[in-house]
XYZ file of N, CA and C in Angstrom:
795
model
N 0.894 -1.401 0.251
C 0.166 0.261 0.020
C 0.803 1.108 -0.068
N 0.859 1.748 -0.927
C 1.671 3.439 -0.880
C 0.854 4.603 -0.237
N 2.141 5.470 0.628
C 2.053 5.765 1.474
C 1.907 6.768 1.467
N 0.851 7.704 1.929
C 0.809 9.178 0.983
C 0.431 9.997 2.386
N 0.690 11.329 2.404
C 0.730 12.773 2.611
C -0.855 12.861 2.629
N -1.162 13.048 4.064
C -2.434 13.326 4.584
C -2.565 14.909 4.286
N -2.692 15.655 3.261
C -2.806 17.135 2.614
C -3.304 18.456 3.759
N -4.507 17.542 4.184
C -5.321 18.521 5.828
C -4.514 18.614 6.787
N -3.886 17.429 7.099
C -3.159 17.500 8.276
C -1.861 18.248 8.754
N -1.161 17.635 7.095
C 0.488 18.156 6.822
C 0.708 19.321 5.361
N 0.793 20.209 5.846
C 0.930 21.065 4.886
C 2.778 21.350 3.981
N 3.013 19.921 2.310
C 4.548 20.196 2.137
C 5.051 22.216 1.385
N 5.614 21.714 2.330
C 6.241 23.208 2.224
C 7.404 22.975 2.822
N 8.363 24.024 1.628
C 9.638 23.335 1.807
C 10.299 24.247 3.015
N 10.947 23.552 3.733
C 11.929 24.073 5.118
C 13.262 23.956 4.597
N 14.165 24.688 5.456
C 15.568 25.085 5.529
C 15.804 24.496 6.858
N 14.996 24.501 7.967
C 15.758 23.375 8.826
C 15.600 22.105 9.403
N 17.009 22.572 10.307
C 16.740 21.418 10.714
C 15.398 21.621 11.677
N 13.598 7.197 20.314
C 12.573 6.148 19.585
C 12.143 5.730 20.292
N 11.223 6.925 19.825
C 10.699 5.395 20.429
C 10.793 4.295 19.067
N 11.336 3.001 18.666
C 11.675 2.573 17.521
C 11.248 1.127 18.574
N 10.288 -0.225 18.561
C 10.584 -1.047 18.932
C 11.563 -1.698 18.108
N 12.132 -2.072 18.594
C 13.181 -3.194 18.460
C 13.160 -4.675 18.870
N 12.919 -5.045 17.916
C 12.080 -6.516 18.106
C 13.064 -7.963 16.781
N 13.305 -8.504 16.914
C 13.846 -10.106 16.292
C 12.874 -9.971 15.677
N 12.486 -10.068 14.627
C 11.788 -10.417 13.717
C 12.108 -12.299 12.746
N 13.296 -12.753 13.641
C 13.199 -14.148 13.948
C 14.526 -14.743 14.434
N 14.337 -15.853 15.676
C 15.515 -16.762 16.313
C 16.456 -17.338 15.043
N 17.864 -16.573 15.423
C 18.731 -17.285 13.971
C 18.880 -18.328 15.262
N 19.957 -19.276 14.219
C 20.319 -20.905 15.107
C 21.078 -20.638 15.776
N 22.772 -19.869 15.222
C 23.328 -18.906 15.757
C 22.906 -17.110 16.338
N 23.885 -17.025 16.748
C 24.303 -15.833 17.097
C 25.761 -15.349 16.722
N 24.816 -14.544 15.423
C 26.367 -13.381 14.426
C 27.624 -13.947 15.049
N 28.584 -13.867 15.005
C 30.466 -13.718 15.715
C 29.890 -12.445 14.781
N 30.803 -11.874 16.578
C 31.313 -10.373 17.285
C 32.550 -10.314 15.645
N 32.181 -9.002 16.173
C 33.579 -7.849 14.793
C 34.257 -8.928 13.579
N 32.853 -9.176 12.888
C 32.967 -9.727 11.465
C 31.739 -8.725 10.620
N 32.809 -7.626 9.918
C 32.653 -7.160 8.678
C 31.701 -7.023 8.056
N 29.993 -6.691 7.980
C 29.230 -6.899 7.129
C 29.505 -6.327 5.737
N 28.706 -7.256 4.585
C 28.660 -7.169 2.961
C 28.872 -5.938 3.585
N 29.169 -5.103 1.846
C 27.799 -4.155 1.573
C 27.123 -4.357 0.660
N 25.845 -3.544 0.514
C 24.972 -3.797 -0.236
C 24.897 -2.517 -1.575
N 25.488 -2.521 -2.297
C 25.705 -1.559 -3.339
C 25.006 -0.662 -3.579
N 23.403 -1.109 -3.992
C 22.584 -0.749 -4.488
C 21.193 -0.169 -3.913
N 21.742 -0.993 -2.196
C 20.711 -0.519 -0.755
C 21.190 1.359 -0.831
N 22.399 1.273 -0.380
C 22.594 1.893 -0.046
C 23.332 2.998 -1.112
N 23.304 2.877 -2.435
C 23.532 4.053 -3.736
C 21.366 4.506 -3.472
N 20.709 3.552 -2.915
C 18.776 4.069 -2.698
C 19.368 5.237 -1.813
N 19.595 4.616 -0.472
C 19.499 5.775 0.302
C 20.157 7.021 0.398
N 21.659 7.218 0.049
C 21.482 7.679 -0.531
C 20.992 8.818 -1.445
N 20.438 8.516 -2.969
C 19.449 8.855 -3.343
C 18.749 9.807 -2.850
N 18.420 9.280 -1.534
C 17.367 10.160 -0.756
C 17.480 11.231 -0.013
N 18.658 10.662 0.750
C 19.588 11.611 2.127
C 20.017 12.508 0.883
N 20.709 12.921 -0.686
C 21.019 13.994 -1.064
C 20.277 14.191 -1.776
N 19.026 14.606 -1.874
C 18.179 14.558 -3.722
C 17.720 15.498 -2.747
N 18.127 17.219 -3.166
C 17.315 18.414 -3.399
C 16.543 18.357 -3.762
N 16.059 17.758 -4.418
C 14.494 17.863 -5.852
C 13.260 17.490 -4.726
N 13.841 16.179 -3.984
C 12.613 15.728 -2.809
C 12.060 16.998 -2.443
N 10.838 17.043 -2.250
C 9.854 17.713 -1.356
C 9.767 18.563 0.421
N 10.036 18.620 1.097
C 10.003 18.597 2.794
C 8.833 18.675 3.202
N 8.280 18.527 4.480
C 7.305 19.357 5.119
C 8.168 18.058 6.539
N 7.000 19.005 7.420
C 7.075 18.686 9.039
C 6.489 18.501 9.359
N 5.501 17.513 10.031
C 4.636 16.992 11.489
C 4.065 18.076 11.802
N 3.571 18.265 12.638
C 3.265 19.281 14.337
C 4.572 18.491 15.256
N 4.819 20.385 15.970
C 6.118 19.803 16.615
C 5.203 19.393 17.890
N 5.106 18.192 18.606
C 4.981 18.127 19.851
C 5.672 17.721 20.682
N 5.130 18.371 21.878
C 6.215 17.951 23.598
C 5.018 18.244 24.947
N 5.909 17.589 25.623
C 5.286 16.906 27.095
C 5.918 16.901 28.437
N 5.450 18.061 29.112
C 7.179 17.661 30.376
C 6.484 16.010 31.009
N 7.063 16.161 31.865
C 7.557 14.692 32.502
C 8.247 14.988 33.467
N 7.752 15.357 34.897
C 8.860 15.465 36.235
C 9.655 16.824 36.021
N 8.480 18.145 35.398
C 9.276 19.097 35.089
C 10.193 19.063 33.978
N 10.237 18.121 33.530
C 11.151 18.296 32.513
C 11.003 17.713 30.672
N 10.979 18.497 29.496
C 9.633 18.890 28.583
C 11.130 17.074 27.767
N 10.090 16.271 27.013
C 10.250 15.855 25.583
C 9.364 16.090 24.518
N 9.959 15.925 23.553
C 8.930 16.444 22.330
C 9.539 15.888 21.036
N 8.824 15.716 20.308
C 9.034 14.974 18.588
C 8.659 15.229 17.547
N 8.905 14.210 16.779
C 8.705 15.512 15.660
C 8.587 14.267 14.384
N 8.782 14.574 12.815
C 8.752 14.449 11.826
C 8.721 14.895 10.916
N 10.223 14.627 10.333
C 10.779 15.241 8.960
C 10.591 14.356 8.276
N 9.471 14.359 6.461
C 9.881 14.164 5.765
C 9.785 14.247 4.372
N 10.483 13.477 4.037
C 10.526 13.621 1.847
C 9.441 13.544 1.166
N 9.476 13.945 -0.150
C 8.055 13.978 -0.791
C 8.352 13.845 -2.108
N 7.716 13.239 -3.018
C 8.152 13.120 -4.466
C 6.953 14.093 -5.082
N 6.660 14.099 -6.548
C 5.693 15.032 -6.387
C 4.430 14.623 -6.045
N 3.896 13.117 -5.984
C 2.677 13.116 -5.870
C 2.729 13.661 -4.262
N 3.367 13.621 -3.593
C 3.441 13.964 -1.970
C 3.075 12.189 -1.548
N 3.512 11.487 -2.311
C 4.137 10.259 -1.584
C 5.239 10.000 -0.937
N 5.485 9.079 0.253
C 6.904 10.012 1.731
C 8.025 8.735 1.373
N 8.566 9.170 0.979
C 10.240 8.770 0.602
C 11.404 7.280 1.139
N 11.195 9.519 2.628
C 11.409 9.142 3.545
C 11.434 9.688 5.236
N 11.177 9.177 5.790
C 10.691 10.076 6.917
C 12.105 10.056 8.127
N 12.125 11.373 9.021
C 13.629 11.020 9.942
C 12.414 11.094 11.459
N 12.038 10.108 12.115
C 11.531 10.392 13.718
C 11.849 10.581 14.696
N 12.366 12.278 15.251
C 13.112 13.042 15.958
C 12.434 13.139 17.509
N 13.027 12.623 18.921
C 12.791 11.821 19.776
C 13.956 12.539 20.651
N 13.195 13.338 22.230
C 14.498 14.363 23.112
C 13.367 13.941 24.438
N 14.086 12.475 24.789
C 13.488 12.207 26.587
C 14.361 13.247 27.245
N 12.571 13.276 28.268
C 12.749 14.612 29.548
C 14.389 13.707 30.112
N 14.798 15.567 29.904
C 15.757 15.212 31.307
C 17.642 15.064 29.997
N 17.014 14.590 29.095
C 18.497 13.886 28.474
C 18.930 15.018 26.782
N 19.885 15.447 27.024
C 19.878 16.538 26.181
C 20.474 15.774 24.299
N 20.111 13.946 24.464
C 20.721 13.439 23.222
C 19.693 13.705 22.547
N 19.202 14.209 21.003
C 18.162 13.839 19.887
C 18.232 11.804 19.151
N 17.303 11.419 20.043
C 18.083 9.968 19.113
C 16.642 10.138 17.385
N 17.449 8.934 16.934
C 16.613 9.509 15.437
C 15.656 8.350 14.877
N 14.788 8.025 14.208
C 14.840 7.077 13.437
C 14.273 6.828 11.490
N 15.370 6.312 11.223
C 15.469 6.999 9.401
C 14.522 5.659 8.872
N 13.507 6.457 8.364
C 12.152 5.051 7.109
C 12.388 5.272 6.572
N 12.974 4.325 5.081
C 13.227 5.215 3.723
C 12.089 3.939 2.805
N 11.551 4.257 1.849
C 10.297 3.828 1.735
C 10.614 3.710 -0.222
N 10.540 2.266 -0.616
C 10.670 2.216 -2.007
C 8.946 1.284 -2.508
N 9.029 2.209 -3.995
C 7.085 0.935 -4.417
C 6.421 0.496 -3.274
N 6.177 1.933 -2.200
C 5.207 1.970 -1.578
C 5.716 0.680 -0.520
N 6.859 0.775 0.397
C 7.192 -0.611 0.809
C 8.086 -0.218 1.565
N 8.291 -0.647 3.179
C 9.769 -0.042 3.588
C 10.682 -0.647 3.400
N 11.648 -0.002 2.961
C 12.875 -0.645 2.117
C 14.280 -0.889 3.168
N 14.231 0.178 4.170
C 15.316 -0.021 4.863
C 15.067 0.780 6.041
N 15.765 0.659 7.369
C 16.056 2.010 8.574
C 17.082 2.068 8.789
N 17.001 2.801 9.901
C 18.535 3.542 10.629
C 17.573 4.117 11.748
N 18.796 3.267 12.881
C 18.348 4.131 13.861
C 19.486 4.816 14.886
N 19.191 5.645 15.602
C 20.756 6.442 15.505
C 20.001 6.497 17.895
N 21.039 5.791 17.956
C 20.329 6.574 19.943
C 21.591 6.150 20.027
N 22.211 6.583 21.601
C 23.216 6.478 22.244
C 23.117 4.998 23.368
N 24.405 4.407 23.708
C 24.433 3.206 24.461
C 25.743 3.226 25.243
N 26.086 3.446 26.427
C 26.923 3.345 27.615
C 27.025 2.428 28.169
N 28.927 2.008 28.582
C 29.107 0.395 28.929
C 30.145 1.257 29.692
N 30.609 0.855 31.147
C 31.472 0.979 31.922
C 32.006 2.169 32.000
N 30.808 3.393 32.506
C 30.851 4.632 32.211
C 31.328 5.700 31.031
N 31.187 4.747 30.173
C 31.455 5.608 28.847
C 30.493 5.613 28.478
N 29.481 5.942 27.177
C 28.696 6.719 26.613
C 29.309 6.573 24.896
N 28.981 5.755 23.819
C 29.392 5.736 22.427
C 28.050 6.050 21.649
N 27.911 6.024 20.696
C 26.801 6.216 19.809
C 27.067 5.320 19.113
N 25.372 4.449 18.413
C 24.818 3.333 17.582
C 24.444 3.583 16.654
N 24.013 3.043 15.880
C 24.374 3.076 13.861
C 23.650 1.520 14.160
N 22.388 1.139 13.572
C 21.980 -0.051 12.845
C 21.118 0.107 11.833
N 21.841 -0.134 11.473
C 20.816 -0.200 9.850
C 20.222 -1.809 9.251
N 19.028 -1.203 8.866
C 18.285 -2.336 8.565
C 17.687 -2.262 7.132
N 17.691 -3.607 6.130
C 17.301 -4.129 5.279
C 15.811 -4.667 5.254
N 14.816 -4.620 3.905
C 13.650 -4.816 4.972
C 13.234 -6.331 3.408
N 12.580 -7.073 3.789
C 12.131 -7.947 1.620
C 10.524 -7.538 1.411
N 10.093 -7.069 0.111
C 8.577 -6.959 0.258
C 7.802 -7.433 0.650
N 8.391 -7.518 2.372
C 6.527 -8.392 3.111
C 7.557 -7.477 4.223
N 7.828 -6.645 4.197
C 8.133 -5.168 5.061
C 8.885 -6.358 5.962
N 9.520 -7.461 5.979
C 11.108 -8.294 7.142
C 12.011 -8.138 6.894
N 12.719 -7.950 8.088
C 14.262 -7.316 8.437
C 14.621 -8.641 7.127
N 15.116 -7.948 6.191
C 16.563 -9.168 6.039
C 17.574 -9.244 6.589
N 18.514 -8.415 6.948
C 19.993 -8.266 7.586
C 19.795 -6.471 8.726
N 20.471 -6.803 9.618
C 20.620 -5.748 10.582
C 22.277 -5.488 10.507
N 22.952 -4.226 10.328
C 23.768 -4.218 10.727
C 24.203 -3.019 11.723
N 25.480 -2.833 12.141
C 25.323 -2.147 12.868
C 26.852 -1.614 13.319
N 27.010 -0.188 14.058
C 28.164 0.628 13.727
C 28.397 1.680 15.126
N 29.351 1.676 15.735
C 29.690 2.633 16.261
C 30.645 3.879 16.284
N 30.438 4.895 17.588
C 31.759 5.687 17.118
C 31.478 6.304 18.662
N 33.117 7.391 18.990
C 32.502 8.253 19.955
C 31.761 9.488 19.828
N 32.214 9.570 18.869
C 30.730 10.651 18.374
C 29.974 10.730 17.574
N 28.697 10.949 16.856
C 27.718 11.147 15.695
C 28.046 11.180 14.251
N 28.687 12.363 14.571
C 29.632 12.897 13.097
C 30.464 12.091 12.964
N 30.653 11.291 13.999
C 32.146 9.714 12.975
C 31.741 8.436 12.620
N 30.025 8.011 12.896
C 29.874 7.248 12.340
C 30.289 6.721 10.905
N 29.662 7.415 9.913
C 30.575 7.522 8.860
C 31.801 7.051 8.148
N 33.126 6.789 9.168
C 33.416 6.533 9.108
C 33.872 5.141 9.608
N 33.024 4.457 10.449
C 32.899 3.499 11.127
C 32.807 2.009 9.760
N 33.261 1.484 10.288
C 32.530 0.021 9.075
C 31.815 -1.087 10.161
N 30.452 -1.008 9.330
C 29.490 -2.027 9.626
C 29.873 -3.215 10.284
N 29.188 -3.535 11.316
C 28.924 -4.837 11.833
C 28.096 -5.976 11.797
N 28.107 -7.334 11.156
C 26.511 -7.954 11.320
C 26.045 -7.932 12.905
N 24.841 -8.214 13.130
C 24.947 -8.527 14.439
C 22.860 -8.810 13.943
N 22.342 -8.875 15.357
C 20.811 -10.126 15.049
C 20.001 -8.944 14.186
N 19.487 -8.986 13.673
C 18.189 -8.651 12.791
C 16.880 -7.907 13.933
N 17.138 -6.436 13.127
C 16.338 -6.225 14.234
C 14.957 -4.616 13.177
N 14.186 -5.063 14.047
C 13.087 -4.148 13.354
C 12.731 -2.984 13.779
N 12.340 -2.125 13.459
C 12.445 -0.864 13.542
C 10.603 -0.331 12.562
N 9.807 -0.182 13.796
C 8.310 0.295 13.393
C 8.167 1.308 12.503
N 7.363 1.669 12.755
C 6.814 3.445 11.384
C 5.992 3.837 11.614
N 5.087 2.292 12.393
C 3.559 3.081 13.477
C 3.846 4.761 14.491
N 4.908 4.271 15.107
C 4.827 5.946 16.167
C 5.227 7.063 14.584
N 5.934 6.957 13.689
C 5.687 8.096 13.138
C 4.858 8.590 12.112
N 4.024 7.711 11.539
C 2.949 7.844 10.751
C 1.868 8.235 11.836
N 1.688 8.208 13.224
C 0.733 8.327 13.821
C 0.758 9.595 14.611
N 2.318 10.512 14.431
C 2.471 11.966 14.281
C 2.333 12.404 13.101
N 2.501 12.207 12.367
C 1.859 13.271 10.518
C 0.804 13.024 11.165
N -0.354 11.494 10.607
C -1.569 12.012 10.758
C -2.325 12.160 11.800
N -1.560 12.341 12.978
C -2.061 12.962 13.816
C -3.341 12.266 14.211
N -3.126 10.738 14.677
C -4.138 10.466 15.608
C -3.546 9.360 16.805
N -4.112 8.736 17.031
C -3.693 8.216 18.629
C -2.896 9.067 19.498
N -2.231 9.444 20.205
C -1.587 10.420 21.511
C -1.034 11.319 20.423
N -0.906 11.190 19.113
C -0.760 12.746 18.519
C -2.135 13.359 18.167
N -3.805 13.093 18.351
C -4.888 13.721 18.041
C -4.948 14.462 18.311
N -4.914 16.170 17.955
C -5.297 17.410 17.604
C -6.904 17.639 18.249
N -6.981 17.293 19.143
C -8.383 18.147 20.271
C -8.162 19.303 20.845
N -9.048 19.623 21.014
C -8.382 21.675 21.392
C -8.810 22.243 22.957
N -7.025 21.837 23.048
C -6.123 21.870 24.942
C -6.661 23.422 25.434
N -7.011 24.622 24.237
C -7.234 26.116 25.047
C -6.368 27.262 24.117
N -5.885 28.315 24.631
C -5.453 28.732 24.437
C -4.115 29.978 24.882
N -3.432 30.149 24.578
C -1.404 30.696 25.484
C -0.978 31.767 24.701
N -1.986 32.959 25.514
C -0.795 34.621 25.190
C 0.452 34.541 25.316
N 1.156 35.424 25.055
C 2.977 34.844 24.752
C 3.247 36.058 24.199
N 4.243 36.865 24.509
C 5.108 37.979 23.592
C 3.969 38.122 22.656
N 2.761 39.186 22.928
C 2.271 39.036 21.350
C 1.623 38.534 20.510
N 2.224 36.972 21.136
C 1.362 35.987 20.487
C 0.316 35.623 20.301
N -0.338 34.928 19.811
C -1.729 34.320 20.723
C -1.814 32.684 19.918
N -1.710 31.716 21.136
C -1.208 30.118 19.839
C -2.229 29.295 20.675
N -2.825 29.085 19.431
C -3.881 27.764 19.699
C -3.027 26.287 19.713
N -3.450 25.686 21.697
C -3.165 24.403 21.631
C -3.477 23.003 21.304
N -3.012 22.017 21.065
C -3.633 21.188 20.419
C -3.021 19.911 21.192
N -3.662 19.237 21.191
C -2.740 17.572 21.481
C -3.361 16.534 21.877
N -3.262 15.465 23.059
C -3.828 14.181 23.625
C -5.156 14.966 24.252
N -6.340 14.748 24.696
C -7.331 14.855 25.432
C -6.652 14.620 26.835
N -5.585 14.806 27.165
C -5.576 14.138 28.773
C -4.530 15.741 29.594
N -4.539 15.430 30.538
C -2.717 16.863 30.686
C -2.356 16.129 30.802
N -1.955 15.007 30.832
C -0.087 14.855 31.281
C 0.125 14.086 29.423
N -0.527 14.633 28.082
C -0.274 14.318 27.401
C -0.156 15.206 26.231
N 0.103 15.275 24.852
C 1.471 15.555 24.237
C 1.072 16.900 23.365
N 1.193 17.687 23.355
C 0.412 18.998 22.650
C 1.438 19.508 22.116
N 0.139 20.196 21.175
C 1.392 20.884 20.070
C 0.910 23.180 19.976
N 1.407 23.770 19.572
C 1.070 25.125 19.634
C 1.139 25.808 18.485
N 0.334 26.614 18.088
C 0.401 27.193 16.498
C 0.247 28.537 16.894
N 0.494 29.341 15.731
C 0.716 30.795 16.223
C -1.013 30.694 14.894
N -2.039 31.935 16.644
C -3.123 32.304 15.477
C -2.464 33.667 14.032
N -2.748 33.913 13.611
C -3.105 35.047 12.472
C -3.914 35.835 11.763
N -5.219 34.772 12.674
C -6.747 35.127 11.565
C -7.813 34.957 13.063
N -8.154 35.109 13.086
C -9.331 34.954 14.241
C -10.774 34.777 12.864
N -10.704 33.264 13.328
C -12.118 33.228 12.379
C -13.020 32.914 13.599
N -14.397 32.797 12.537
C -15.205 32.306 14.053
C -15.586 30.795 14.820
N -14.463 29.837 13.973
C -13.860 28.762 15.316
C -12.985 29.023 16.560
N -12.029 30.126 16.176
C -11.875 30.859 16.733
C -11.898 31.814 17.607
N -13.204 32.076 17.410
C -13.904 32.790 18.820
C -14.655 32.160 18.951
N -14.809 30.842 18.456
C -16.074 29.916 19.513
C -14.951 29.025 20.601
N -14.201 28.892 20.105
C -13.372 28.462 21.089
C -12.828 29.061 22.373
N -12.724 30.226 21.646
C -12.089 30.815 22.732
C -13.127 31.607 23.668
N -14.272 31.398 23.083
C -15.094 32.050 24.627
C -15.698 31.177 25.335
N -15.807 29.801 24.588
C -16.655 28.442 25.362
C -15.365 27.690 25.633
N -14.218 28.443 26.233
C -13.264 27.177 26.399
C -14.100 26.066 27.543
N -13.652 26.189 28.451
C -14.412 25.014 29.490
C -15.344 24.037 28.209
N -16.324 24.458 27.630
C -17.341 23.282 27.086
C -16.518 22.670 25.811
N -15.728 23.431 25.280
C -15.016 23.071 24.083
C -13.943 21.962 23.632
N -13.465 22.171 24.857
C -12.189 21.628 25.523
C -11.778 20.202 24.998
N -10.649 19.945 24.269
C -11.469 17.375 24.119
C -11.674 17.619 22.645
N -12.451 18.564 22.082
C -12.996 18.944 20.419
C -12.071 18.750 19.904
N -11.993 17.832 18.611
C -11.432 16.988 17.393
C -10.810 17.918 16.240
N -9.494 18.561 16.503
C -9.631 19.622 15.174
C -9.074 18.912 14.438
N -8.898 19.642 12.683
C -8.277 19.810 11.978
C -7.565 21.347 11.961
N -5.976 20.513 11.308
C -5.502 21.851 11.451
C -4.112 22.143 9.518
N -4.085 22.523 9.906
C -3.398 23.200 8.795
C -2.912 24.294 8.407
N -1.172 23.843 8.498
C -0.066 24.840 9.070
C 1.527 24.268 8.270
N 1.493 25.874 8.525
C 3.533 26.068 7.998
C 4.462 26.192 8.883
N 5.269 25.795 8.699
C 6.650 26.065 9.541
C 7.150 26.715 9.166
N 7.793 27.934 10.327
C 8.668 29.403 8.958
C 9.973 28.782 10.621
N 11.131 29.078 9.790
C 12.014 28.615 10.753
C 12.760 30.898 10.249
N 12.986 31.116 11.665
C 14.602 32.686 11.344
C 15.350 32.510 12.594
N 15.759 33.223 11.880
C 16.922 33.057 13.373
C 17.513 32.335 14.294
N 17.561 30.912 13.371
C 17.633 29.540 14.350
C 16.640 28.395 15.085
N 15.831 29.780 14.978
C 14.525 28.557 15.659
C 13.083 28.848 14.763
N 12.505 27.823 15.099
C 11.528 27.802 14.039
C 9.506 28.009 15.142
N 8.747 28.766 14.083
C 7.136 28.601 14.344
C 6.428 28.604 14.007
N 5.225 27.496 14.678
C 4.431 26.836 13.709
C 2.308 28.185 13.286
N 2.724 28.513 11.775
C 1.908 29.519 12.001
C 0.012 28.552 11.071
N -0.500 28.876 11.905
C -1.963 27.908 12.031
C -2.221 28.273 10.571
N -2.858 27.579 9.566
C -2.834 28.246 8.491
C -4.897 28.724 8.312
N -5.013 27.599 8.903
C -6.551 27.032 9.010
C -7.085 26.356 9.503
N -8.413 26.325 10.081
C -9.001 24.838 11.392
C -10.015 25.259 11.171
N -10.446 23.901 11.314
C -11.835 23.138 11.313
C -12.039 21.830 12.215
N -13.382 22.158 12.866
C -13.718 20.250 13.289
C -13.967 19.315 12.595
N -13.452 18.211 13.389
C -12.794 17.337 13.028
C -14.425 16.129 11.539
């Protein structure tokens, strides 16, 4: 099934900026992979991944930026997409910063012919009081089952490209959470959660209809009848499912989400 961006949910615009990945064994190998064995190169696969990574002609789009507080610490997450001219998703980068951590973890999903073709997982591991960065690269068959997983590590993330992949156990990386973020479903559903006035701007807050859920704030530029209704009847309207159309603007190293339109679901 070909994956498309819901254009009522995500406005596909050119952007200028810059894990909750479930890792499970797809099958139990008869023998554990031998340690320190260099993985064979996948020339065709690497060429396709490089094509998606460095293709400036692909359309870029962001999901909403979601955050929530956990014990007074902020956790945030978002998805960055690369799309073709038909709005089909060819690549997604799911980013997440856990509460209380300075590290940003990411899961990269690559699609081909409407199927998950490969994934890359980037995270930090700690051993013997020292930390290092890990990359897991997995390739999938036509049924989206893992064919092979490769692993490499480095003391710094930007040094990973200099290291060789080693063979390791097959690890699946699920794209389900990333698609929930993109399509604003599940814990990333956009229900009305109130307004915030800050620094001369009015923000519409949407998110999961629970006190400690993920939420996202968008700058209101036009006071529409629905905005007025939400504003004037906040207590009664809390939890109302909304569809938001937005644009992400980046200036001076920061970014803002601009509300383009909002409607009841």
